[in-house]
C-alpha positions as a Markdown table, in Angstrom:
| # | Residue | x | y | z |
|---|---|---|---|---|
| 1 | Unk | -13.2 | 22.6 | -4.2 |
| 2 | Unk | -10.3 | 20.0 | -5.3 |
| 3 | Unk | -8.0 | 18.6 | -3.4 |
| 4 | Unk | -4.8 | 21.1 | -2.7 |
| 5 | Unk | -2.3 | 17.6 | -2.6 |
| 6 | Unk | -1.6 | 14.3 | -2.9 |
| 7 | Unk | -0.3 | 13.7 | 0.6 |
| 8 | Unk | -0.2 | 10.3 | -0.3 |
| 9 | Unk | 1.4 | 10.5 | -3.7 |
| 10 | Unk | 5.3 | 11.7 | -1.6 |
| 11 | Unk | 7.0 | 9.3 | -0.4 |
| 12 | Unk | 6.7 | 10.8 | 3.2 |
| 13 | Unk | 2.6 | 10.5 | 3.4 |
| 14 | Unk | 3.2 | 7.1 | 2.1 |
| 15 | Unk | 5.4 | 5.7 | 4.5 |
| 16 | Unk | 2.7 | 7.7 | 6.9 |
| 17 | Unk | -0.3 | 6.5 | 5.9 |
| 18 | Unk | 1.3 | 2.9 | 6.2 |
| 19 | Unk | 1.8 | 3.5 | 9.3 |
| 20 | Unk | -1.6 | 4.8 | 10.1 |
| 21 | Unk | -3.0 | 1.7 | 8.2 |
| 22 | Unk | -1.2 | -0.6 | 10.6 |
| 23 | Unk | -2.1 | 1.6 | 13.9 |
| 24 | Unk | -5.5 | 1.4 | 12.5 |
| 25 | Unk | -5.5 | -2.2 | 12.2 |
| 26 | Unk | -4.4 | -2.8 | 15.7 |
| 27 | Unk | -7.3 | -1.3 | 17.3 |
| 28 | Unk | -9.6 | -3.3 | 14.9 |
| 29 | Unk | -7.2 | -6.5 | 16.6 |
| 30 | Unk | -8.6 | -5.7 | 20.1 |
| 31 | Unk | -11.5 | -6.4 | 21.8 |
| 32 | Unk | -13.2 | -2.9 | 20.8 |
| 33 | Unk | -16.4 | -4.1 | 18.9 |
| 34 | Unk | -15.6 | -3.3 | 15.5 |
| 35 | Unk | -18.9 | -1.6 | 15.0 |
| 36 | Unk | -18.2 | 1.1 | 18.5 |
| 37 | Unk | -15.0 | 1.8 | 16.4 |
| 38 | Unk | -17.0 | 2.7 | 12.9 |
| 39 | Unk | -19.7 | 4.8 | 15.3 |
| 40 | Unk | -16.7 | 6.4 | 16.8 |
| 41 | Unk | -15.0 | 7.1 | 13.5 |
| 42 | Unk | -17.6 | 8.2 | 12.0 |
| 43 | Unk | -19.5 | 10.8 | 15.0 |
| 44 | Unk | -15.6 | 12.7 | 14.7 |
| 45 | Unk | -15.4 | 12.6 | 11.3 |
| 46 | Unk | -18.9 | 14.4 | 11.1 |
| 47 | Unk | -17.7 | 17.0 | 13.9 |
| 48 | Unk | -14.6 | 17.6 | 11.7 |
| 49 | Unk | -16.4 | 17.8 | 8.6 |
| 50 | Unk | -14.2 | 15.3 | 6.8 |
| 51 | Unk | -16.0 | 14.0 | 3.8 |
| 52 | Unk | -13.1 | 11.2 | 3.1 |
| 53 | Unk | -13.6 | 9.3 | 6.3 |
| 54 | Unk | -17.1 | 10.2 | 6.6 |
| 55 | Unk | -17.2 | 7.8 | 3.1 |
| 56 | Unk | -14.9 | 5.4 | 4.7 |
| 57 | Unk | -16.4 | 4.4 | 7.7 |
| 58 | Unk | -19.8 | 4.4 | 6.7 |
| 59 | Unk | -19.3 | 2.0 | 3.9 |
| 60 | Unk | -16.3 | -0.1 | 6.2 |
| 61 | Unk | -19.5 | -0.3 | 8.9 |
| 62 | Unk | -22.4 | -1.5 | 5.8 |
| 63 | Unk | -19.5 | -4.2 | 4.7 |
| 64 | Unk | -19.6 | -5.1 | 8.6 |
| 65 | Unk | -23.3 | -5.3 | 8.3 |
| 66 | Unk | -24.3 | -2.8 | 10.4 |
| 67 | Unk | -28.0 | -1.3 | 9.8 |
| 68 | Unk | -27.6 | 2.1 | 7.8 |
| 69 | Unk | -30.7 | 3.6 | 9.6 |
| 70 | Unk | -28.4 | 3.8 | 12.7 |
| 71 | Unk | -25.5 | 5.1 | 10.6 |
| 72 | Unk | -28.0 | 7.9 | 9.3 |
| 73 | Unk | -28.6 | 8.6 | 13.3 |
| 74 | Unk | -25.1 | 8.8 | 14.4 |
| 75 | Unk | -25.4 | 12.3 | 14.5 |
| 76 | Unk | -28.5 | 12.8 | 16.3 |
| 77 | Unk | -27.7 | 9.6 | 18.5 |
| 78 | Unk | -28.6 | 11.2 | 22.1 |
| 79 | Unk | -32.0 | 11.7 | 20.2 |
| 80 | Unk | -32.6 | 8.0 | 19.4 |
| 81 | Unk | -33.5 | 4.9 | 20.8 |
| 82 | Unk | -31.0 | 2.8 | 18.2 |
| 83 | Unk | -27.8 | 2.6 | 19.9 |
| 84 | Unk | -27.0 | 0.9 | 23.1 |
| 85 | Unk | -25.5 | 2.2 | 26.9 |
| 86 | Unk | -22.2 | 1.4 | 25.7 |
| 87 | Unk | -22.3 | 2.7 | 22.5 |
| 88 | Unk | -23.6 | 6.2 | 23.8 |
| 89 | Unk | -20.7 | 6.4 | 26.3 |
| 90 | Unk | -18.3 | 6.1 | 23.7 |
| 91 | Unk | -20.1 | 9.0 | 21.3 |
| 92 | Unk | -20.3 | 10.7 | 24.1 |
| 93 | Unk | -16.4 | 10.2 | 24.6 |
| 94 | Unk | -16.1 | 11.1 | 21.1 |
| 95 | Unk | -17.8 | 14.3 | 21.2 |
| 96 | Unk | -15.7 | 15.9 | 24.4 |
| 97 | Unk | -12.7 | 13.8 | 22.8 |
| 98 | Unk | -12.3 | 15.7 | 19.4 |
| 99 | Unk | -14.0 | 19.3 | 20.6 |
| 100 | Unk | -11.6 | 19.0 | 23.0 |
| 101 | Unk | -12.0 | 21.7 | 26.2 |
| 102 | Unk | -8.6 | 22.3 | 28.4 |
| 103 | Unk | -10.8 | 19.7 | 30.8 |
| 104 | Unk | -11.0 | 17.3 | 27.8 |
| 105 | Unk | -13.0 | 14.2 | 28.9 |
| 106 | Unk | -15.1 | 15.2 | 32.0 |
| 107 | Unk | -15.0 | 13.2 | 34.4 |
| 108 | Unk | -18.4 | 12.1 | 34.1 |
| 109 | Unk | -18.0 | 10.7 | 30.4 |
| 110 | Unk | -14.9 | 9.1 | 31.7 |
| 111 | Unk | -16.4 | 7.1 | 34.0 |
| 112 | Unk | -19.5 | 6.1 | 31.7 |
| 113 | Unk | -16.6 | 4.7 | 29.5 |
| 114 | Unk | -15.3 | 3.2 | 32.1 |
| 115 | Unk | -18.0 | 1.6 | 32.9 |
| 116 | Unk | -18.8 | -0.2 | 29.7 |
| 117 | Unk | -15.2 | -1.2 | 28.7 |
| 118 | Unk | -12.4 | -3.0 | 30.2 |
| 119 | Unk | -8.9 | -1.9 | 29.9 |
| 120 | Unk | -7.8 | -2.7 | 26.9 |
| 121 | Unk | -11.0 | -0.9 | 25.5 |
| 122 | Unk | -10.5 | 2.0 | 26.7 |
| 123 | Unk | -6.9 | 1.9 | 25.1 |
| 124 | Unk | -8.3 | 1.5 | 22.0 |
| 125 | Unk | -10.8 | 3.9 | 22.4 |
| 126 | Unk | -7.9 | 6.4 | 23.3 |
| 127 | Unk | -5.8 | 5.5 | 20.6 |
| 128 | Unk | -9.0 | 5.4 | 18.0 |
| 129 | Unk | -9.8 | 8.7 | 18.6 |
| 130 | Unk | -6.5 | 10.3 | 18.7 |
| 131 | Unk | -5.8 | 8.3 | 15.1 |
| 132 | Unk | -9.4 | 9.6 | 13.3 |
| 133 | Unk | -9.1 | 13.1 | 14.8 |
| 134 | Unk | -5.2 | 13.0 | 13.2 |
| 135 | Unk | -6.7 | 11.4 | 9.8 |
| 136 | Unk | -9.5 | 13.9 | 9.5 |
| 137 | Unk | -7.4 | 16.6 | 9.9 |
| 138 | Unk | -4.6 | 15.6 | 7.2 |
| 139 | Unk | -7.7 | 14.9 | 5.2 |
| 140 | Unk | -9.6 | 18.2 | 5.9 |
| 141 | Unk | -6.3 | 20.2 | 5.5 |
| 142 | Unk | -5.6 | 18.7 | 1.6 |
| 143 | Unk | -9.4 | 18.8 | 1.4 |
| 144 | Unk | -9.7 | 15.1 | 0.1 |
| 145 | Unk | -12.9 | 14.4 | -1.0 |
| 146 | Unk | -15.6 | 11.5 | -0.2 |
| 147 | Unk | -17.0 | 9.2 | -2.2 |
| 148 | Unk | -14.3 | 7.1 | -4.0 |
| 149 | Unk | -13.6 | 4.9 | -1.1 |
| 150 | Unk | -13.4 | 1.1 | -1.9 |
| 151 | Unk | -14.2 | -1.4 | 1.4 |
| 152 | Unk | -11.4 | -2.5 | 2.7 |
| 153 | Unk | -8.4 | -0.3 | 0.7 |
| 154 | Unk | -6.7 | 1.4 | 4.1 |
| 155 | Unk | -5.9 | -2.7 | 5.2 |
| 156 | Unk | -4.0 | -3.4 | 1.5 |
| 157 | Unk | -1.7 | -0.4 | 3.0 |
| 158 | Unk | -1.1 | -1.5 | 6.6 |
């Protein structure tokens, strides 16, 4: 399949993806270890099946230096030894966060969040997921394809 559109190419999805850029970058600002926010991005982009971001994150994680063994297990994470207590709270977060249920986050994975990050965490976490979950969706929609991505091209737009 190609892509349907240039979302990006209008003036509208520019001004958006601007804007996304920036929102994007001010959850990287916070206190949310960078590499929880690539493991997060990445686990929804999988469940969404959004090759763009999928591309993205993983190679925005390598540049980071994470270990692409535990990028290869991000799907399979609850059967792996590779990521820590409060990593698996938030792909656990992620999971009932983008397959969402009318009870969303149970109570259960809320509190594990809670748990392993403080306020301001948890914002981000929140406002992480609701961003990727937006992104993969625009992306899936105009079926945008992975594998161009450059490190570091979404912060030249914010």
């Amino acid at each position: 399949m190609e892509p349907r559109f240039n979302l990006f190419g209008t003036e509208t999805g520019s001004k958006i993806a601007k804007r996304f850029a920036g929102l994007g970058q001010a959850v990287h600002q916070t206190s949310l270890p960078a590499i929880t926010a690539e493991l997060v991005s990445l686990r929804a982009s999988q469940l969404n099946g959004c090759g763009f971001c999928l591309d993205m994150h993983v190679k925005e994680a390598i540049a980071a230096g994470e270990d692409p063994l535990r990028l290869h297990l991000v799907a399979g994470w609850r059967e792996t030894t590779v990521f820590t207590e409060a990593e698996q709270a938030a792909l656990a977060f992620t999971e009932e966060g983008t397959v969402l249920t009318r009870e969303g986050v149970s109570d259960e994975t809320w509190d594990n969040v809670r748990k392993h990050f403080d306020d301001e965490q948890v914002a981000a976490l929140v406002c992480l997921l609701g961003l990727i979950n937006a992104a993969n969706r625009m992306a899936v929609i105009t079926r945008q394809k992975g594998g161009s991505y450059q490190v570091g091209a979404l912060a030249q737009h914010a």
